XYZ file of C-alpha atoms in Angstrom:
456
model
C 0.000 0.000 0.000
C 1.465 3.344 -1.091
C 1.978 5.859 1.703
C 0.224 9.199 1.529
C 2.708 11.692 -0.056
C 1.262 14.496 2.024
C 1.887 12.590 5.245
C 5.421 11.745 4.141
C 6.126 15.379 3.411
C 4.636 16.356 6.749
C 6.923 13.933 8.594
C 10.000 15.156 6.718
C 9.115 18.743 7.458
C 8.547 18.051 11.135
C 11.882 16.244 11.428
C 13.686 19.108 9.697
C 12.054 21.664 11.981
C 12.927 19.606 15.024
C 16.573 19.299 14.014
C 16.864 22.972 13.099
C 15.464 23.828 16.505
C 17.452 21.342 18.550
C 20.855 21.598 16.841
C 21.735 25.123 18.090
C 20.494 24.178 21.548
C 22.591 20.995 21.616
C 25.660 22.913 20.433
C 25.117 25.550 23.109
C 24.738 22.904 25.806
C 27.838 21.117 24.557
C 29.855 24.323 24.685
C 28.622 25.071 28.213
C 29.462 21.589 29.490
C 32.857 21.652 27.763
C 33.649 24.954 29.468
C 32.544 23.541 32.831
C 34.554 20.358 32.277
C 37.672 22.506 31.915
C 37.315 23.499 35.582
C 36.676 19.994 36.937
C 39.500 18.578 39.017
C 40.924 15.354 37.565
C 40.318 12.182 39.516
C 42.852 11.647 42.321
C 45.592 9.093 41.660
C 45.301 5.691 43.292
C 48.904 5.709 44.502
C 50.827 8.118 46.725
C 54.558 8.103 47.457
C 55.682 9.066 50.969
C 59.303 9.918 51.754
C 60.452 9.205 55.322
C 63.489 8.245 57.340
C 63.019 4.876 59.076
C 65.355 5.852 61.928
C 64.070 9.347 62.572
C 61.118 10.602 64.592
C 59.256 7.292 64.678
C 58.276 7.949 61.089
C 58.354 4.285 60.079
C 55.715 3.460 62.716
C 53.510 6.349 61.586
C 53.926 5.464 57.916
C 52.486 1.982 58.454
C 49.458 3.482 60.195
C 48.915 5.791 57.239
C 49.203 2.867 54.847
C 46.444 0.999 56.670
C 44.141 4.021 56.752
C 44.569 4.907 53.079
C 44.191 1.269 52.007
C 40.703 1.274 53.545
C 39.815 4.047 51.108
C 41.341 2.441 48.027
C 44.620 4.394 48.014
C 48.015 2.684 47.977
C 50.755 4.445 49.960
C 54.254 3.591 48.784
C 57.126 4.301 51.177
C 60.495 5.640 50.089
C 63.264 5.458 52.675
C 65.653 8.405 52.947
C 68.400 9.614 55.275
C 66.207 12.251 56.849
C 64.155 15.422 56.634
C 66.560 17.392 54.461
C 66.549 14.646 51.850
C 62.753 14.506 52.036
C 62.423 18.190 51.249
C 64.846 17.868 48.352
C 62.735 15.062 46.892
C 59.561 17.124 47.191
C 61.279 20.054 45.490
C 62.238 17.815 42.558
C 59.138 17.419 40.382
C 60.671 14.350 38.725
C 61.294 12.451 41.974
C 57.800 10.966 42.109
C 57.449 11.840 45.818
C 54.086 13.372 46.788
C 54.281 13.769 50.571
C 56.888 13.456 53.298
C 57.439 13.403 57.037
C 59.671 16.319 58.002
C 61.014 17.501 61.316
C 60.277 21.120 62.220
C 63.247 23.438 62.012
C 64.624 21.697 58.951
C 66.101 24.397 56.765
C 64.773 24.479 53.208
C 66.125 26.395 50.249
C 63.980 29.095 48.695
C 63.534 26.932 45.617
C 62.216 24.004 47.689
C 59.874 26.230 49.670
C 58.221 27.449 46.487
C 56.331 24.237 45.790
C 56.136 22.606 49.228
C 53.188 23.173 51.580
C 52.392 21.960 55.073
C 49.433 19.801 56.000
C 50.114 20.366 59.687
C 52.143 19.216 62.671
C 51.564 15.629 63.791
C 53.232 15.108 67.169
C 56.132 16.035 69.396
C 59.341 14.174 68.552
C 61.714 15.065 71.406
C 65.436 15.392 71.137
C 67.056 12.836 73.463
C 70.674 13.347 74.470
C 72.064 10.224 76.124
C 75.576 10.371 77.548
C 77.997 8.491 79.744
C 79.608 9.747 82.933
C 78.453 12.295 85.451
C 75.047 14.054 85.127
C 75.048 17.015 82.735
C 72.762 20.033 82.686
C 73.328 21.269 79.165
C 74.882 20.348 75.822
C 77.677 22.905 76.331
C 79.185 20.452 78.811
C 79.749 18.047 75.892
C 82.653 20.100 74.599
C 85.581 17.899 73.577
C 83.480 14.693 73.656
C 82.844 12.099 70.934
C 79.226 12.694 69.874
C 77.012 10.870 67.355
C 74.850 13.536 65.715
C 73.117 11.522 62.987
C 73.882 10.936 59.298
C 74.129 13.622 56.647
C 70.724 14.828 55.443
C 68.925 13.878 58.658
C 66.841 16.199 60.797
C 68.634 14.857 63.874
C 71.975 16.078 62.586
C 70.522 19.462 61.579
C 69.097 20.098 65.061
C 72.174 18.749 66.869
C 74.472 21.054 64.895
C 72.171 24.007 65.560
C 72.356 23.504 69.328
C 76.080 22.764 69.354
C 76.858 25.853 67.264
C 74.674 27.993 69.501
C 76.937 26.928 72.381
C 80.138 27.246 70.358
C 81.232 23.634 70.758
C 80.740 22.214 67.258
C 84.416 22.441 66.318
C 87.496 20.689 67.644
C 88.255 19.312 70.119
C 84.636 18.077 69.892
C 84.335 15.095 67.553
C 81.056 14.797 65.621
C 80.294 11.405 64.095
C 77.643 10.844 61.346
C 76.456 7.465 62.650
C 73.116 5.781 61.983
C 70.846 5.363 64.997
C 71.420 1.685 65.728
C 75.190 1.947 65.288
C 75.331 5.023 67.520
C 73.317 3.351 70.293
C 75.495 0.248 70.214
C 78.743 2.241 70.383
C 77.375 4.294 73.263
C 76.598 1.118 75.183
C 80.124 -0.192 74.532
C 81.712 3.050 75.681
C 83.059 4.021 72.256
C 80.985 7.220 72.313
C 80.434 9.848 74.975
C 76.999 11.024 73.794
C 74.382 10.431 71.146
C 71.628 12.679 69.812
C 68.388 10.911 68.934
C 65.006 12.207 67.793
C 62.160 9.835 68.488
C 58.693 9.767 70.114
C 58.579 9.275 73.879
C 56.787 5.976 73.277
C 59.694 4.545 71.254
C 60.984 1.234 72.734
C 64.593 2.090 71.902
C 64.371 5.207 74.101
C 62.901 3.236 77.013
C 65.572 0.554 76.729
C 68.445 3.012 76.468
C 67.210 4.957 79.474
C 67.400 1.732 81.533
C 71.014 0.866 80.598
C 73.340 1.234 83.598
C 75.948 3.949 83.171
C 73.946 5.835 80.526
C 72.175 9.029 81.524
C 69.516 11.151 79.888
C 70.409 14.819 79.714
C 67.854 17.242 81.190
C 68.003 20.676 79.516
C 68.204 23.116 82.421
C 67.970 25.975 79.926
C 65.114 24.464 77.905
C 63.046 27.649 78.156
C 65.872 29.699 76.677
C 66.283 27.281 73.782
C 62.545 27.343 73.024
C 62.623 31.143 72.931
C 65.634 31.254 70.628
C 64.368 28.493 68.344
C 60.594 28.886 68.062
C 60.101 25.500 66.389
C 61.210 23.818 69.656
C 58.905 23.219 72.602
C 59.923 22.783 76.232
C 58.402 19.607 77.652
C 58.768 17.804 80.960
C 59.132 14.029 81.034
C 57.748 12.968 84.441
C 59.806 10.869 86.793
C 59.135 7.136 86.440
C 57.002 7.489 83.280
C 59.094 4.916 81.363
C 59.042 2.317 84.128
C 57.253 2.979 87.411
C 58.611 -0.139 89.115
C 62.234 0.697 88.263
C 61.630 4.464 88.619
C 62.933 5.315 85.131
C 63.749 8.083 84.690
C 64.710 8.721 88.289
C 63.817 12.414 88.094
C 61.801 14.828 85.954
C 63.602 15.471 82.675
C 63.247 18.642 80.653
C 63.472 17.925 76.949
C 63.368 19.994 73.784
C 60.930 18.802 71.174
C 60.514 19.741 67.534
C 57.380 18.439 65.847
C 56.892 15.826 63.183
C 55.157 17.443 60.233
C 53.382 16.253 57.137
C 54.371 18.259 54.074
C 53.432 17.821 50.431
C 53.952 19.181 46.962
C 51.560 22.029 46.230
C 50.215 19.977 43.292
C 48.819 17.280 45.602
C 45.195 16.517 44.695
C 42.850 18.305 47.160
C 40.847 15.132 47.826
C 44.024 13.296 48.846
C 45.110 16.215 51.017
C 41.868 15.957 52.986
C 42.207 12.180 53.193
C 45.746 12.465 54.565
C 44.602 14.919 57.219
C 41.817 12.552 58.203
C 44.490 9.863 58.559
C 46.555 12.257 60.676
C 43.604 12.859 62.982
C 43.096 9.138 63.457
C 46.784 8.297 63.951
C 47.902 11.287 66.030
C 44.720 12.447 67.767
C 45.092 10.266 70.870
C 46.942 11.187 74.043
C 50.551 10.076 74.477
C 53.292 10.428 77.069
C 53.894 14.018 75.961
C 50.948 14.755 73.656
C 47.492 15.708 74.916
C 44.340 14.177 73.399
C 43.263 16.223 70.404
C 46.412 18.355 70.514
C 47.508 17.026 67.126
C 47.324 17.351 64.195
C 47.575 21.119 64.396
C 48.447 24.070 62.109
C 51.727 24.910 63.825
C 54.706 26.713 62.371
C 56.688 24.333 60.169
C 58.706 26.635 57.949
C 56.339 25.996 55.029
C 53.046 27.723 54.190
C 49.889 25.940 55.273
C 47.986 24.592 52.270
C 44.522 25.979 51.550
C 42.978 22.523 52.151
C 44.733 22.248 55.523
C 43.552 25.705 56.535
C 39.931 24.813 55.747
C 40.311 21.442 57.481
C 41.550 22.980 60.740
C 38.870 25.676 60.630
C 35.842 23.625 59.586
C 36.831 19.959 59.892
C 36.180 17.167 57.413
C 34.450 18.309 54.188
C 30.706 17.694 54.266
C 30.660 15.072 51.512
C 33.465 13.026 53.078
C 31.557 12.913 56.370
C 28.647 10.983 54.911
C 29.910 9.322 51.722
C 32.699 6.876 50.920
C 35.847 8.583 49.683
C 35.342 7.630 46.026
C 31.694 8.767 46.040
C 32.458 12.033 47.835
C 35.219 12.785 45.370
C 32.991 12.014 42.380
C 30.193 14.286 43.618
C 32.666 17.015 44.514
C 34.140 16.927 41.023
C 30.839 16.857 39.175
C 29.001 19.591 41.062
C 30.598 22.040 38.614
C 28.418 20.479 35.926
C 25.350 21.881 37.700
C 26.382 25.363 36.613
C 25.758 24.827 32.872
C 22.708 22.705 33.696
C 21.099 25.504 35.697
C 22.338 28.358 33.522
C 21.769 26.790 30.089
C 19.810 23.542 30.073
C 16.891 24.653 32.249
C 16.213 27.855 30.235
C 16.569 25.910 26.993
C 13.858 23.485 28.060
C 11.536 26.475 28.181
C 12.821 28.137 25.016
C 12.945 25.107 22.688
C 9.146 24.466 22.605
C 8.508 28.161 21.948
C 11.155 28.208 19.222
C 9.701 25.117 17.570
C 6.229 26.651 17.669
C 7.584 29.845 16.117
C 9.118 27.875 13.239
C 5.789 26.168 12.541
C 3.795 29.379 12.691
C 6.341 31.310 10.660
C 5.304 29.403 7.526
C 1.868 30.947 7.791
C 2.794 34.281 9.320
C 4.893 35.279 6.314
C 1.749 35.026 4.168
C 0.092 37.684 6.296
C 2.399 40.184 4.581
C 0.683 39.456 1.212
C -2.709 39.604 2.861
C -1.918 42.977 4.381
C -0.629 44.243 1.030
C -3.967 43.377 -0.614
C -5.899 45.155 2.127
C -3.814 48.306 1.736
C -4.384 48.301 -2.035
C -8.096 47.772 -1.427
C -8.253 50.958 0.646
C -6.865 52.926 -2.340
C -10.121 52.423 -4.367
C -8.571 50.385 -7.210
C -10.386 49.761 -10.518
C -12.164 46.581 -11.463
C -9.147 45.114 -13.265
C -6.990 45.666 -10.195
C -9.663 44.145 -7.966
C -9.812 40.983 -10.080
C -6.002 40.693 -9.917
C -6.103 41.116 -6.168
C -8.713 38.361 -5.920
C -6.513 36.034 -7.984
C -3.541 36.753 -5.728
C -5.680 36.073 -2.681
C -6.853 32.728 -4.056
C -3.251 31.840 -4.971
C -2.137 32.624 -1.410
C -4.898 30.412 -0.052
C -3.826 27.514 -2.287
C -0.180 27.871 -1.236
C -1.057 27.988 2.439
C -3.234 24.878 2.111
C -0.155 23.024 0.805
C 1.921 23.853 3.883
C 2.609 20.679 5.946
C 1.127 21.343 9.340
C 1.059 19.058 12.415
C -2.394 18.550 13.829
C -1.422 20.219 17.088
C -0.739 23.452 15.165
C -3.553 23.177 12.578
C -5.524 25.931 14.300
C -3.030 28.456 12.918
C -3.947 27.344 9.408
C -7.650 27.733 10.038
C -7.192 31.154 11.583
C -5.380 32.316 8.416
C -8.121 30.933 6.201
C -10.702 32.858 8.199
C -8.704 36.055 7.675
C -8.485 35.328 3.952
C -12.244 34.963 3.885
C -12.696 38.381 5.480
C -10.565 40.051 2.791
C -12.244 38.015 0.031
C -15.663 39.281 1.142
C -14.477 42.856 0.884
C -13.144 42.241 -2.610
C -16.354 40.553 -3.739
C -18.464 43.414 -2.395
C -16.286 45.936 -4.206
C -16.534 43.958 -7.455
C -20.288 43.681 -7.038
C -20.433 47.452 -6.678
C -21.960 47.219 -3.197
C -20.989 49.231 -0.171
C -18.454 47.715 2.252
C -20.098 46.965 5.571
C -18.451 47.928 8.721
C -19.180 44.561 10.336
C -17.837 42.600 7.353
C -21.217 40.961 6.374
C -21.929 40.587 2.651
C -25.106 41.585 0.876
C -27.242 38.672 -0.269
C -26.239 38.908 -3.950
C -22.522 39.025 -3.052
C -22.812 35.975 -0.801
C -24.393 34.066 -3.644
C -21.308 34.650 -5.745
């Protein structure tokens, strides 16, 4: 059965009108979403690299805690062992090193170049400086002049702090002997009497500190001028280790000990993904938020002075806490929603208005096929008011009938057919005026024809 040509033409016309209406709108929406996509943060990487010194500040213990926390959220934390804080900063400063974050001891001196792209995520805990020595009790490091002292390997934060204190007392040069020994080697030589003193930086909970404090003949130096040191070097805090806190039964230490404590800090490259920055600070709160021998509950993590600027994510975290989405959604879901909220901007600004404009635009295209014929209709009416002759009137009537035939051929969806009928009614009004003029009758004001004109 052959399809109705008129219906086929109507369908083709409707499809063309729909595409002509929708294409600009789709292009506009595409441009808006493309512009919004430009501002969307990329997805965070699944792997982070952390630089830390296994023998400094208890960082190895902390690093394992961070690994466990991040693994629960689908992030792998790779550990890279270094000699110490100075090396860690150098790795962060090198964009080709692959290191994203690092544990760094406060007071570690960084070059201007390194400081440009390194930011702090906050201080994590106190990591006291322990000075163990042999012989009679000492009150200050200046009494170590001329001794054999292990100050830590090159590149370590322990060595940097030890040299700072020794230089401040003017005893860093001969006859004092400074040895760059690793922690375990230094402790063993101190026990055997091959060293006079050793500088160590480690948490108060560290087993090696407890064991060394219990070795006969080895004493723990109490800084009698701890307050003065903390004033001169603002990254150091004066803390008191209570008598017997290591071992109550053995009364170790046998008296209160004043210690100087820098802080362990978490620093990162300034290009670290914001979602991972928040996740790391959540890990810091879980790992370091409990009370310790020297740390109060909730005292850490904290936005303390580290020598590096606090990142914008860290500042918001310490002011307002965990981001809203991460409080109630899994990490991956919170990150996805946080990244895609930008897409709401083009949706609200472009898509919603277009949903209101497109139907009106489509309707205008349909009606425009008829509306343009009103110009010819109006032209005939104007000529009619100029009292044309009979020949002109007959030509006007032919043009009117031609316009009616052309309009009747216009494909028109049923939902818009009323526009067609309205135009035909208007044609009929003008036709009646022409017929009355041709019949020589008088034009009625109300548009009704005389009986003889109606018969024609």
